[in-house]
Amino acid sequence: MTDQEQLRVLIADDDAGMRTVMRKIIAKVQGFTLVAEAGDGKTALELTEQIKPNVVFLDVEMPRLGGFGAAERIRAVDPDVVLVFVTNMAQYAIKGYEVDALDYVLKPVSYG
């Protein structure tokens, strides 16, 4: 697979430990290349505008702009971006699909 065929991935989570876990998972997935990380939704939006990832993994509760607000704005910037929520907030799963997210993954996740 060439670099051009790689899906460019952005991780947005305010928990540095979870970003580390996600980074390790993404490194194991053939076809994924991590291009950026954000600790809050506002930075995730700014990075999406700048680097145009194909896939964005979002936490729901983040400072400066929550995951759903970020998802709505990211979707406005790039309607084709794939959004995946990774959170421990099961009660928000339906809302995740309302912003046309591909999936809603519950924490904890592992890379074992």
PDB file of C-alpha atoms in Angstrom:
ATOM      1  CA  MET A   1       0.000   0.000   0.000  1.00  0.00           C
ATOM      2  CA  THR A   2       1.436   3.394  -0.958  1.00  0.00           C
ATOM      3  CA  ASP A   3       1.276   6.544   1.166  1.00  0.00           C
ATOM      4  CA  GLN A   4      -1.417   7.883  -1.162  1.00  0.00           C
ATOM      5  CA  GLU A   5      -3.619   4.886  -0.359  1.00  0.00           C
ATOM      6  CA  GLN A   6      -3.227   5.390   3.393  1.00  0.00           C
ATOM      7  CA  LEU A   7      -6.194   6.798   5.309  1.00  0.00           C
ATOM      8  CA  ARG A   8      -5.099   9.892   7.211  1.00  0.00           C
ATOM      9  CA  VAL A   9      -6.278   9.717  10.823  1.00  0.00           C
ATOM     10  CA  LEU A  10      -6.751  12.378  13.493  1.00  0.00           C
ATOM     11  CA  ILE A  11      -7.348  11.489  17.170  1.00  0.00           C
ATOM     12  CA  ALA A  12      -9.193  13.947  19.425  1.00  0.00           C
ATOM     13  CA  ASP A  13      -9.326  13.066  23.124  1.00  0.00           C
ATOM     14  CA  ASP A  14      -8.487  15.122  26.202  1.00  0.00           C
ATOM     15  CA  ASP A  15      -7.048  12.035  27.921  1.00  0.00           C
ATOM     16  CA  ALA A  16      -3.385  11.658  26.939  1.00  0.00           C
ATOM     17  CA  GLY A  17      -3.426   8.000  28.007  1.00  0.00           C
ATOM     18  CA  MET A  18      -6.324   7.246  25.678  1.00  0.00           C
ATOM     19  CA  ARG A  19      -4.547   9.039  22.829  1.00  0.00           C
ATOM     20  CA  THR A  20      -1.586   6.726  23.464  1.00  0.00           C
ATOM     21  CA  VAL A  21      -3.834   3.643  23.291  1.00  0.00           C
ATOM     22  CA  MET A  22      -5.479   4.927  20.098  1.00  0.00           C
ATOM     23  CA  ARG A  23      -2.076   5.722  18.592  1.00  0.00           C
ATOM     24  CA  LYS A  24      -0.953   2.122  19.212  1.00  0.00           C
ATOM     25  CA  ILE A  25      -4.160   0.713  17.707  1.00  0.00           C
ATOM     26  CA  ILE A  26      -3.866   2.897  14.620  1.00  0.00           C
ATOM     27  CA  ALA A  27      -0.217   1.886  14.163  1.00  0.00           C
ATOM     28  CA  LYS A  28      -1.353  -1.747  13.926  1.00  0.00           C
ATOM     29  CA  VAL A  29      -4.035  -1.119  11.312  1.00  0.00           C
ATOM     30  CA  GLN A  30      -2.782  -1.512   7.783  1.00  0.00           C
ATOM     31  CA  GLY A  31      -3.880   1.436   5.676  1.00  0.00           C
ATOM     32  CA  PHE A  32      -4.057   3.958   8.548  1.00  0.00           C
ATOM     33  CA  THR A  33      -1.547   6.760   9.089  1.00  0.00           C
ATOM     34  CA  LEU A  34      -1.830   8.976  12.163  1.00  0.00           C
ATOM     35  CA  VAL A  35      -1.424  12.579  11.004  1.00  0.00           C
ATOM     36  CA  ALA A  36      -2.444  14.552  14.106  1.00  0.00           C
ATOM     37  CA  GLU A  37      -3.695  14.480  17.679  1.00  0.00           C
ATOM     38  CA  ALA A  38      -5.808  17.001  19.556  1.00  0.00           C
ATOM     39  CA  GLY A  39      -6.598  17.343  23.242  1.00  0.00           C
ATOM     40  CA  ASP A  40      -9.812  19.302  22.670  1.00  0.00           C
ATOM     41  CA  GLY A  41     -12.549  19.748  20.079  1.00  0.00           C
ATOM     42  CA  LYS A  42     -11.505  23.225  18.941  1.00  0.00           C
ATOM     43  CA  THR A  43      -8.021  22.016  18.079  1.00  0.00           C
ATOM     44  CA  ALA A  44      -9.512  18.980  16.318  1.00  0.00           C
ATOM     45  CA  LEU A  45     -11.592  21.312  14.149  1.00  0.00           C
ATOM     46  CA  GLU A  46      -8.592  23.537  13.370  1.00  0.00           C
ATOM     47  CA  LEU A  47      -6.433  20.517  12.479  1.00  0.00           C
ATOM     48  CA  THR A  48      -9.188  19.104  10.266  1.00  0.00           C
ATOM     49  CA  GLU A  49      -9.308  22.376   8.357  1.00  0.00           C
ATOM     50  CA  GLN A  50      -5.506  22.391   7.976  1.00  0.00           C
ATOM     51  CA  ILE A  51      -4.566  18.774   7.267  1.00  0.00           C
ATOM     52  CA  LYS A  52      -7.803  17.281   5.912  1.00  0.00           C
ATOM     53  CA  PRO A  53      -7.810  13.825   7.569  1.00  0.00           C
ATOM     54  CA  ASN A  54      -9.954  11.040   6.129  1.00  0.00           C
ATOM     55  CA  VAL A  55     -10.933   9.687   9.565  1.00  0.00           C
ATOM     56  CA  VAL A  56     -11.423  11.489  12.884  1.00  0.00           C
ATOM     57  CA  PHE A  57     -11.737   9.595  16.176  1.00  0.00           C
ATOM     58  CA  LEU A  58     -13.521  11.844  18.718  1.00  0.00           C
ATOM     59  CA  ASP A  59     -14.168  11.689  22.429  1.00  0.00           C
ATOM     60  CA  VAL A  60     -17.558  13.108  23.488  1.00  0.00           C
ATOM     61  CA  GLU A  61     -16.518  15.208  26.483  1.00  0.00           C
ATOM     62  CA  MET A  62     -13.573  17.470  25.729  1.00  0.00           C
ATOM     63  CA  PRO A  63     -12.678  21.025  26.735  1.00  0.00           C
ATOM     64  CA  ARG A  64     -13.105  24.094  24.499  1.00  0.00           C
ATOM     65  CA  LEU A  65     -15.534  22.267  22.207  1.00  0.00           C
ATOM     66  CA  GLY A  66     -17.195  18.926  22.925  1.00  0.00           C
ATOM     67  CA  GLY A  67     -17.135  16.004  20.547  1.00  0.00           C
ATOM     68  CA  PHE A  68     -20.616  16.574  19.128  1.00  0.00           C
ATOM     69  CA  GLY A  69     -20.006  20.275  18.496  1.00  0.00           C
ATOM     70  CA  ALA A  70     -16.681  19.425  16.905  1.00  0.00           C
ATOM     71  CA  ALA A  71     -18.299  16.685  14.804  1.00  0.00           C
ATOM     72  CA  GLU A  72     -20.959  19.056  13.459  1.00  0.00           C
ATOM     73  CA  ARG A  73     -18.350  21.667  12.525  1.00  0.00           C
ATOM     74  CA  ILE A  74     -15.951  19.090  11.092  1.00  0.00           C
ATOM     75  CA  ARG A  75     -18.792  17.672   8.998  1.00  0.00           C
ATOM     76  CA  ALA A  76     -19.481  21.216   7.682  1.00  0.00           C
ATOM     77  CA  VAL A  77     -15.800  21.597   6.726  1.00  0.00           C
ATOM     78  CA  ASP A  78     -15.559  18.152   5.124  1.00  0.00           C
ATOM     79  CA  PRO A  79     -18.799  16.242   4.505  1.00  0.00           C
ATOM     80  CA  ASP A  80     -16.828  13.143   3.440  1.00  0.00           C
ATOM     81  CA  VAL A  81     -14.707  12.739   6.576  1.00  0.00           C
ATOM     82  CA  VAL A  82     -15.369   9.543   8.527  1.00  0.00           C
ATOM     83  CA  LEU A  83     -16.278  10.278  12.156  1.00  0.00           C
ATOM     84  CA  VAL A  84     -15.939   7.666  14.895  1.00  0.00           C
ATOM     85  CA  PHE A  85     -16.760   8.450  18.513  1.00  0.00           C
ATOM     86  CA  VAL A  86     -14.616   6.702  21.137  1.00  0.00           C
ATOM     87  CA  THR A  87     -16.052   7.379  24.581  1.00  0.00           C
ATOM     88  CA  ASN A  88     -17.314   5.877  27.810  1.00  0.00           C
ATOM     89  CA  MET A  89     -20.650   7.685  27.391  1.00  0.00           C
ATOM     90  CA  ALA A  90     -22.978   4.956  26.094  1.00  0.00           C
ATOM     91  CA  GLN A  91     -26.025   7.161  26.598  1.00  0.00           C
ATOM     92  CA  TYR A  92     -24.922   9.412  23.714  1.00  0.00           C
ATOM     93  CA  ALA A  93     -24.676   6.690  21.059  1.00  0.00           C
ATOM     94  CA  ILE A  94     -27.847   7.737  19.216  1.00  0.00           C
ATOM     95  CA  LYS A  95     -26.682  11.349  19.117  1.00  0.00           C
ATOM     96  CA  GLY A  96     -23.437  10.129  17.525  1.00  0.00           C
ATOM     97  CA  TYR A  97     -25.357   8.734  14.613  1.00  0.00           C
ATOM     98  CA  GLU A  98     -27.333  11.984  14.295  1.00  0.00           C
ATOM     99  CA  VAL A  99     -24.105  13.686  13.170  1.00  0.00           C
ATOM    100  CA  ASP A 100     -23.620  10.878  10.654  1.00  0.00           C
ATOM    101  CA  ALA A 101     -20.832   9.128  12.565  1.00  0.00           C
ATOM    102  CA  LEU A 102     -19.716   5.801  11.131  1.00  0.00           C
ATOM    103  CA  ASP A 103     -19.454   4.188  14.547  1.00  0.00           C
ATOM    104  CA  TYR A 104     -19.586   4.711  18.291  1.00  0.00           C
ATOM    105  CA  VAL A 105     -16.942   2.735  20.213  1.00  0.00           C
ATOM    106  CA  LEU A 106     -17.173   2.412  23.984  1.00  0.00           C
ATOM    107  CA  LYS A 107     -14.125   2.790  26.207  1.00  0.00           C
ATOM    108  CA  PRO A 108     -12.140   1.096  27.471  1.00  0.00           C
ATOM    109  CA  VAL A 109     -10.507   0.019  24.257  1.00  0.00           C
ATOM    110  CA  SER A 110      -7.309  -1.982  24.075  1.00  0.00           C
ATOM    111  CA  TYR A 111      -4.703  -2.767  21.473  1.00  0.00           C
ATOM    112  CA  GLY A 112      -3.770  -6.227  22.810  1.00  0.00           C
TER     113      GLY A 112
END
